[in-house]
Structures are given as C-alpha cells and as structure tokens.
C-alpha cells in the first residue's frame, strides 16, 4: 500500500511539472485510502514536500515557460541601496546591475507542516551566495573625520546564510494554489560576508582596508537590527512569492492530507 501510494504521488507531482497549463483543463484529484494509518500519511506528506522543494529548486535554476517564470539563479536586480549609520563608521553603499548566484543551491534542514493549523516550520540554508555588481558607489566616513569613498566593480560572498521561519499557508481564492498567508518567527544567521570592492580612493592597501570595514560594519549592522530586517523581509517575500505560487496547481496535492 505504501509503495503504491508513494509511486502515485511522485507520478502526479512529476506530471504537474511537465504538463501544459490551460484555462479549461480537467483537474485530477487524488484521494488517499480511507484506511491509511497516521504513520503512512506523514510519510507520504514528507515525500510530497520533498518533491515540492525539488520542483521549486528546478524552477529557480531553469525557470518554466509553461507558467511564465524565467530562471531566477542567477537573479538579476537593477539596484540596491544600503545606508549604515553605525556611529563610529558610517557607510552609504549603492549597487547597480546586480547578479546574485547560488539561490538554487539551498539546503532544507527542516520542513515540518502542521496540517491542522496549516503552518509550515521551515529551516533552510544557502551554502554560498555570490553577488557581483557592475557599478558601486560608496561614500562614508570613519570617526566622522576620515572620508571613505569609491566607485567601480564589486563582489560579495555570503557563506552559510541560514533562514528559519513559520509560514502560514492557505488556498488561493480559486482553490488551485497553495499561497502564503503570513510569515512569523523569522530568524536568520549571517556568519560571514567577504567583500571585494575595487576602486576605493587610494587603491592597493586602501581597497583592503575598505573591504575589511565594509565586512565588519555590515555584519554588525545586520545582526543588530535582524528583528526589523526580518519583519521587512517577511512582508517582501509574501508580496514577491504569492504571484508566482498562484501559477502553480498545488492545492489539490495538499487537500487530501487535511
């Protein structure tokens, strides 16, 4: 029984990723056997969740023309502006034409779904994120007296970024997709960031000094204000992800477990 249902679930998930979407298509709904025991139900649910993460990873890396999503790894961003008023050291850093690599390499450490409350307890890590920018503009000061500034290319390497959160999920209005209702209990770890800024005024050893300052100040600032950053980030994730999630026909796979 377990193997039969397992193969059926895997086949359905694989078919959903490959089958073309249309407005008037027949939805196949799979019903779990009435006599399935809780252990089997949990086993099958975990299999389904793992398949879902594999599907998400594939979309991030390769995109999907069927649902109109381009590859998201590398992720292209037009600009990013960071202001760090740290007191002894103040930085104003603007990045333009950004390329972010490594999002598709995420590792799932925990993915527990409570079907009673529709709460997804998630713990994921990104082993290595590589951020490059064609142009950066940096201004700032040290001890409000020594100016820091530069312009040129830059790269940043983030290692072992880890994110934990509880995602409250719900069906979309048309009951076809699983979407995010809200995100709570967000926390993250940012152990290290390596900066490779070129073009700081003075060059040579000055570049190394500026890179060291940027690394220490950014890490300290992010860790100090992680609560506010988490709250802002959670809202942004819901805004960005839900339009994508609404394109995926996923609610029918979760519904039999409820």
XYZ file of C-alpha atoms in Angstrom:
258
model
C 0.000 0.000 0.000
C 2.740 2.453 0.973
C 4.741 1.913 -2.211
C 1.654 2.132 -4.395
C 0.564 5.455 -2.954
C 4.157 6.725 -2.992
C 4.576 5.992 -6.701
C 1.208 7.573 -7.425
C 2.160 10.766 -5.592
C 5.542 11.012 -7.298
C 3.929 10.482 -10.678
C 1.365 13.188 -10.031
C 3.986 15.713 -8.917
C 6.164 14.938 -11.929
C 3.196 15.247 -14.251
C 2.187 18.582 -12.785
C 5.655 19.975 -13.514
C 5.653 18.804 -17.115
C 2.039 19.111 -18.219
C 0.970 22.280 -20.100
C -1.477 24.567 -18.317
C -4.734 25.769 -19.818
C -7.729 27.655 -18.515
C -10.167 24.774 -19.160
C -8.384 21.620 -18.071
C -9.720 18.705 -16.104
C -8.281 18.637 -12.608
C -7.333 15.172 -11.390
C -7.871 14.866 -7.657
C -6.161 12.039 -5.821
C -7.886 10.689 -2.696
C -5.892 8.926 -0.013
C -7.188 5.495 1.041
C -9.587 5.705 3.971
C -7.720 3.038 5.921
C -4.307 4.736 5.737
C -2.659 4.987 9.160
C -1.144 8.256 10.500
C 2.430 6.987 10.038
C 1.799 6.322 6.361
C 0.065 9.671 5.982
C 3.057 11.508 7.474
C 5.461 9.512 5.320
C 3.573 10.400 2.145
C 3.264 14.032 3.165
C 7.033 14.267 3.671
C 7.588 12.680 0.249
C 5.255 15.239 -1.286
C 7.065 18.116 0.445
C 10.465 16.877 -0.750
C 9.131 16.667 -4.291
C 7.783 20.193 -3.939
C 11.198 21.528 -2.883
C 12.829 19.736 -5.825
C 10.246 21.345 -8.094
C 10.945 24.800 -6.624
C 14.708 24.271 -6.974
C 14.263 23.308 -10.626
C 12.160 26.413 -11.318
C 14.732 28.670 -9.616
C 17.557 27.178 -11.666
C 15.809 26.689 -15.010
C 12.588 28.692 -14.954
C 9.377 27.456 -16.559
C 7.996 28.757 -19.835
C 4.728 26.951 -19.092
C 3.929 29.268 -16.193
C 5.930 32.266 -17.384
C 8.731 32.221 -14.807
C 12.295 32.952 -16.009
C 15.363 31.364 -14.366
C 15.999 33.009 -11.000
C 19.565 31.767 -10.495
C 21.379 33.952 -11.232
C 18.933 36.590 -10.067
C 19.243 39.978 -11.744
C 18.499 43.155 -9.795
C 18.705 46.702 -11.088
C 19.899 48.327 -7.885
C 20.254 48.064 -4.123
C 20.885 50.880 -1.650
C 22.298 50.275 1.833
C 22.778 53.017 4.419
C 24.622 52.034 7.596
C 24.717 54.811 10.244
C 26.947 52.943 12.682
C 28.249 55.988 14.568
C 31.992 55.476 14.519
C 31.765 54.276 10.920
C 29.069 55.476 8.515
C 28.549 53.963 5.076
C 26.290 54.746 2.132
C 26.602 51.981 -0.465
C 24.665 51.818 -3.731
C 24.938 48.831 -6.079
C 23.764 48.800 -9.700
C 23.256 45.982 -12.227
C 23.484 43.203 -9.660
C 23.880 39.489 -10.374
C 23.165 37.086 -7.493
C 24.171 33.425 -7.821
C 23.545 30.490 -5.509
C 19.831 30.753 -4.667
C 19.102 27.429 -6.361
C 21.609 25.626 -4.166
C 19.543 25.884 -0.997
C 19.564 23.031 1.511
C 16.462 22.157 3.534
C 17.311 21.325 7.156
C 13.738 21.219 8.406
C 10.336 21.279 6.724
C 7.555 20.333 9.141
C 3.995 21.001 8.031
C 1.140 21.079 10.530
C -1.949 20.144 8.522
C -4.172 21.122 11.441
C -3.018 24.745 11.572
C -1.584 24.983 8.036
C 1.745 26.155 9.455
C 4.993 25.326 7.700
C 8.007 25.280 10.062
C 10.945 25.865 7.733
C 14.720 25.895 8.207
C 16.797 26.332 5.047
C 20.384 27.315 4.277
C 22.205 28.771 1.298
C 25.768 27.380 1.417
C 27.238 30.083 -0.811
C 25.797 33.208 -2.413
C 27.902 35.141 -4.913
C 26.849 38.754 -5.532
C 28.519 40.803 -8.256
C 27.770 44.320 -9.417
C 28.884 46.263 -12.455
C 28.952 49.572 -10.610
C 29.039 50.566 -6.968
C 29.117 53.987 -5.338
C 30.441 54.209 -1.804
C 30.586 57.223 0.465
C 31.073 57.403 4.188
C 33.405 58.355 6.975
C 35.456 56.946 9.799
C 35.132 58.683 13.167
C 33.177 61.429 11.307
C 36.537 62.796 10.164
C 38.231 60.430 7.717
C 36.318 60.153 4.414
C 35.673 56.786 2.762
C 34.569 56.704 -0.849
C 34.994 54.779 -4.059
C 33.464 53.764 -7.370
C 33.894 50.686 -9.559
C 33.110 46.980 -9.620
C 32.416 44.893 -6.549
C 31.760 41.311 -5.473
C 30.405 39.971 -2.216
C 30.461 36.375 -0.991
C 27.985 35.239 1.661
C 28.682 31.842 3.237
C 26.280 29.631 5.194
C 23.328 32.015 5.269
C 20.581 30.243 7.223
C 16.918 31.193 7.445
C 14.213 29.956 9.823
C 10.556 30.921 9.718
C 6.989 29.766 10.181
C 4.927 30.120 7.025
C 1.167 30.226 7.458
C -0.320 28.929 4.230
C -3.787 28.929 2.705
C -5.509 28.137 -0.593
C -5.711 30.821 -3.242
C -9.094 32.386 -3.977
C -9.741 29.851 -6.748
C -8.506 27.000 -4.503
C -5.916 25.898 -7.042
C -2.679 27.051 -5.428
C -1.043 26.994 -2.017
C -0.074 30.569 -1.147
C 1.423 32.289 1.891
C -0.960 33.950 4.318
C 1.752 35.392 6.583
C 5.265 34.706 7.854
C 6.167 34.810 11.548
C 9.033 33.887 13.899
C 11.629 34.813 11.292
C 15.279 34.495 12.241
C 18.478 34.183 10.272
C 22.206 33.674 10.657
C 24.716 35.641 8.602
C 28.083 34.291 9.822
C 30.397 35.817 7.233
C 30.461 38.134 4.266
C 33.538 38.720 2.148
C 33.826 41.992 0.256
C 35.904 42.531 -2.893
C 35.479 46.216 -3.679
C 37.761 47.693 -6.310
C 38.314 51.367 -6.929
C 38.322 52.809 -3.436
C 40.129 56.120 -3.445
C 43.789 55.333 -2.893
C 43.650 51.762 -4.277
C 46.013 48.995 -3.173
C 46.057 48.697 0.598
C 43.180 51.184 0.811
C 40.967 48.684 -1.047
C 41.820 46.052 1.564
C 41.078 48.427 4.431
C 37.742 49.483 2.924
C 36.789 45.836 2.320
C 37.561 44.962 5.939
C 35.491 47.924 7.145
C 32.537 47.003 4.914
C 32.599 43.362 6.060
C 32.664 44.181 9.774
C 30.165 47.030 9.632
C 27.605 45.168 7.505
C 27.741 42.022 9.664
C 27.408 44.043 12.879
C 24.572 46.178 11.498
C 22.600 43.210 10.134
C 22.919 41.237 13.362
C 22.000 44.241 15.488
C 18.825 45.014 13.546
C 17.880 41.496 12.486
C 14.427 41.860 14.035
C 13.459 44.836 11.883
C 15.151 43.330 8.838
C 13.259 40.048 9.335
C 9.918 41.845 9.570
C 10.512 43.862 6.411
C 11.864 40.815 4.584
C 8.874 38.653 5.540
C 6.463 41.159 4.046
C 8.535 41.417 0.886
C 8.655 37.626 0.482
C 4.852 37.351 0.625
C 4.478 40.149 -1.922
C 7.023 38.655 -4.324
C 6.296 34.922 -3.969
C 2.494 34.780 -3.943
C 2.063 35.882 -7.589
C 4.441 33.044 -8.537
C 2.808 30.486 -6.236
C -0.620 31.331 -7.656
C 0.537 29.972 -11.011
C 1.221 26.515 -9.554
C -1.576 23.945 -9.315
C -0.595 22.687 -5.852
C -3.605 22.841 -3.513
C -5.075 19.578 -4.837
C -1.993 17.702 -3.618
C -2.223 19.067 -0.088
C -6.005 18.865 0.285
C -6.198 15.048 0.778
C -3.990 15.358 3.874
C -6.216 17.901 5.617
